Amino acid sequence: MNYLFTVTLISLLAFGSQAVGDDDEQSETAAALNFKMKSIDGDEVNLADYQGNVLVMVNVASRCGMTPQYADLQQLHEKYADKGLAILGFPCNQFGGQEPGSEADIKQFCTDNYGVEFDMFSKIDVNGPNQAPLYAYLNGLDAEPKGAGDVRWNFEKYVLDRQGNVIARFGSRVKPSSDEFVGVIEQALQQEK
């Protein structure tokens, strides 16, 4: 199955899903939140539970020159979590083998070295034949400033608004503490739920 067909199929399936409330009113869940992922502790997490928050989805690694971005991400978490920001870290070992450890190793590293308190998930592939469906969907979007295509390295960042729409994608070299990145976060946080 070719990549474009897979992304198209996943997008169609994601856009077609809806959640039904107790009062039989249907409210559409944004396509990017129509996935279930495993937390770093092995629990299933429905991404639709994050709807109403501004999200940062980032592929992370413990042995990368950009690993210190964990500190910036944690600072954003501390500053904006009570305003509705949720950061979701997805460990990935596809870039230079820079995330070789187990989930327990990753969790301990993040806690011991950066005091990470934001949500971390099980290790995934963000590109290639074993690509997580979430990333097949995200990588197919033409989100500025980076645009569509495969993740190029560790610490690429997607930003989603409170409705779950992808509003920005930043490459690895854009630090989470940069004015450009923080500006997008702050603007998204000003929107109503």
PDB file of C-alpha atoms in Angstrom, residues 1-94:
ATOM      1  CA  MET A   1       0.000   0.000   0.000  1.00  0.00           C
ATOM      2  CA  ASN A   2       1.560   3.297  -0.963  1.00  0.00           C
ATOM      3  CA  TYR A   3       2.088   6.161   1.489  1.00  0.00           C
ATOM      4  CA  LEU A   4      -0.316   8.660  -0.143  1.00  0.00           C
ATOM      5  CA  PHE A   5      -3.145   6.095  -0.261  1.00  0.00           C
ATOM      6  CA  THR A   6      -2.537   5.216   3.416  1.00  0.00           C
ATOM      7  CA  VAL A   7      -2.604   8.876   4.511  1.00  0.00           C
ATOM      8  CA  THR A   8      -5.750   9.518   2.436  1.00  0.00           C
ATOM      9  CA  LEU A   9      -7.500   6.474   3.877  1.00  0.00           C
ATOM     10  CA  ILE A  10      -6.587   7.403   7.456  1.00  0.00           C
ATOM     11  CA  SER A  11      -7.747  10.984   6.873  1.00  0.00           C
ATOM     12  CA  LEU A  12     -11.091   9.837   5.482  1.00  0.00           C
ATOM     13  CA  LEU A  13     -11.628   7.455   8.364  1.00  0.00           C
ATOM     14  CA  ALA A  14     -10.665  10.091  10.919  1.00  0.00           C
ATOM     15  CA  PHE A  15     -12.916  12.778   9.422  1.00  0.00           C
ATOM     16  CA  GLY A  16     -15.858  10.366   9.321  1.00  0.00           C
ATOM     17  CA  SER A  17     -15.821   9.548  13.037  1.00  0.00           C
ATOM     18  CA  GLN A  18     -18.151  11.311  15.432  1.00  0.00           C
ATOM     19  CA  ALA A  19     -18.764  11.159  19.165  1.00  0.00           C
ATOM     20  CA  VAL A  20     -22.320  10.888  20.485  1.00  0.00           C
ATOM     21  CA  GLY A  21     -23.331  12.555  23.763  1.00  0.00           C
ATOM     22  CA  ASP A  22     -25.904  11.353  26.294  1.00  0.00           C
ATOM     23  CA  ASP A  23     -28.535  13.682  24.856  1.00  0.00           C
ATOM     24  CA  ASP A  24     -28.100  12.219  21.349  1.00  0.00           C
ATOM     25  CA  GLU A  25     -26.512  15.434  20.074  1.00  0.00           C
ATOM     26  CA  GLN A  26     -23.593  14.664  17.805  1.00  0.00           C
ATOM     27  CA  SER A  27     -20.422  16.675  18.122  1.00  0.00           C
ATOM     28  CA  GLU A  28     -17.617  16.126  15.676  1.00  0.00           C
ATOM     29  CA  THR A  29     -14.205  15.221  17.032  1.00  0.00           C
ATOM     30  CA  ALA A  30     -11.323  16.808  15.140  1.00  0.00           C
ATOM     31  CA  ALA A  31      -9.475  14.304  12.957  1.00  0.00           C
ATOM     32  CA  ALA A  32      -6.160  14.757  14.783  1.00  0.00           C
ATOM     33  CA  LEU A  33      -7.829  13.676  18.032  1.00  0.00           C
ATOM     34  CA  ASN A  34      -9.468  10.580  16.570  1.00  0.00           C
ATOM     35  CA  PHE A  35      -6.642   8.296  17.656  1.00  0.00           C
ATOM     36  CA  LYS A  36      -5.824   6.167  20.663  1.00  0.00           C
ATOM     37  CA  MET A  37      -2.241   5.962  21.865  1.00  0.00           C
ATOM     38  CA  LYS A  38      -0.467   4.163  24.701  1.00  0.00           C
ATOM     39  CA  SER A  39       0.891   6.232  27.555  1.00  0.00           C
ATOM     40  CA  ILE A  40       4.467   5.694  28.665  1.00  0.00           C
ATOM     41  CA  ASP A  41       2.986   3.548  31.457  1.00  0.00           C
ATOM     42  CA  GLY A  42       1.143   1.352  28.931  1.00  0.00           C
ATOM     43  CA  ASP A  43      -2.382   2.718  29.443  1.00  0.00           C
ATOM     44  CA  GLU A  44      -4.604   3.397  26.433  1.00  0.00           C
ATOM     45  CA  VAL A  45      -5.256   7.118  25.982  1.00  0.00           C
ATOM     46  CA  ASN A  46      -8.037   8.469  23.788  1.00  0.00           C
ATOM     47  CA  LEU A  47      -6.685  11.704  22.273  1.00  0.00           C
ATOM     48  CA  ALA A  48     -10.271  13.021  22.046  1.00  0.00           C
ATOM     49  CA  ASP A  49     -10.031  13.487  25.822  1.00  0.00           C
ATOM     50  CA  TYR A  50      -7.671  16.413  25.124  1.00  0.00           C
ATOM     51  CA  GLN A  51     -10.268  18.362  23.115  1.00  0.00           C
ATOM     52  CA  GLY A  52     -10.693  21.819  24.641  1.00  0.00           C
ATOM     53  CA  ASN A  53      -6.942  22.145  25.279  1.00  0.00           C
ATOM     54  CA  VAL A  54      -4.231  23.645  23.114  1.00  0.00           C
ATOM     55  CA  LEU A  55      -1.867  20.776  22.315  1.00  0.00           C
ATOM     56  CA  VAL A  56       1.793  20.455  21.443  1.00  0.00           C
ATOM     57  CA  MET A  57       2.624  17.050  19.952  1.00  0.00           C
ATOM     58  CA  VAL A  58       6.365  16.473  19.774  1.00  0.00           C
ATOM     59  CA  ASN A  59       8.568  13.485  18.907  1.00  0.00           C
ATOM     60  CA  VAL A  60      11.299  13.287  21.526  1.00  0.00           C
ATOM     61  CA  ALA A  61      14.620  11.513  22.149  1.00  0.00           C
ATOM     62  CA  SER A  62      16.915  11.243  25.164  1.00  0.00           C
ATOM     63  CA  ARG A  63      20.310  11.209  23.421  1.00  0.00           C
ATOM     64  CA  CYS A  64      19.959  14.023  20.906  1.00  0.00           C
ATOM     65  CA  GLY A  65      21.672  17.384  20.689  1.00  0.00           C
ATOM     66  CA  MET A  66      18.173  18.858  20.949  1.00  0.00           C
ATOM     67  CA  THR A  67      17.241  16.894  24.081  1.00  0.00           C
ATOM     68  CA  PRO A  68      17.603  20.067  26.209  1.00  0.00           C
ATOM     69  CA  GLN A  69      14.336  21.192  24.568  1.00  0.00           C
ATOM     70  CA  TYR A  70      12.707  19.024  27.265  1.00  0.00           C
ATOM     71  CA  ALA A  71      13.515  21.869  29.686  1.00  0.00           C
ATOM     72  CA  ASP A  72      11.720  24.436  27.487  1.00  0.00           C
ATOM     73  CA  LEU A  73       8.734  22.117  27.057  1.00  0.00           C
ATOM     74  CA  GLN A  74       8.530  21.602  30.820  1.00  0.00           C
ATOM     75  CA  GLN A  75       8.669  25.376  31.373  1.00  0.00           C
ATOM     76  CA  LEU A  76       5.784  25.835  28.926  1.00  0.00           C
ATOM     77  CA  HIS A  77       3.868  23.131  30.792  1.00  0.00           C
ATOM     78  CA  GLU A  78       4.450  24.880  34.122  1.00  0.00           C
ATOM     79  CA  LYS A  79       3.482  28.288  32.760  1.00  0.00           C
ATOM     80  CA  TYR A  80       0.427  27.387  30.682  1.00  0.00           C
ATOM     81  CA  ALA A  81      -1.047  24.041  31.827  1.00  0.00           C
ATOM     82  CA  ASP A  82      -3.579  25.786  34.066  1.00  0.00           C
ATOM     83  CA  LYS A  83      -4.634  27.905  31.068  1.00  0.00           C
ATOM     84  CA  GLY A  84      -5.313  24.811  28.944  1.00  0.00           C
ATOM     85  CA  LEU A  85      -1.998  23.790  27.352  1.00  0.00           C
ATOM     86  CA  ALA A  86      -1.210  20.068  27.138  1.00  0.00           C
ATOM     87  CA  ILE A  87       2.133  18.814  25.869  1.00  0.00           C
ATOM     88  CA  LEU A  88       2.282  15.269  24.501  1.00  0.00           C
ATOM     89  CA  GLY A  89       5.728  13.715  24.111  1.00  0.00           C
ATOM     90  CA  PHE A  90       6.160  10.770  21.724  1.00  0.00           C
ATOM     91  CA  PRO A  91       9.557   9.050  22.061  1.00  0.00           C
ATOM     92  CA  CYS A  92      10.998   7.871  18.748  1.00  0.00           C
ATOM     93  CA  ASN A  93      14.186   5.964  17.962  1.00  0.00           C
ATOM     94  CA  GLN A  94      14.194   6.557  14.187  1.00  0.00           C
TER      95      GLN A  94
END
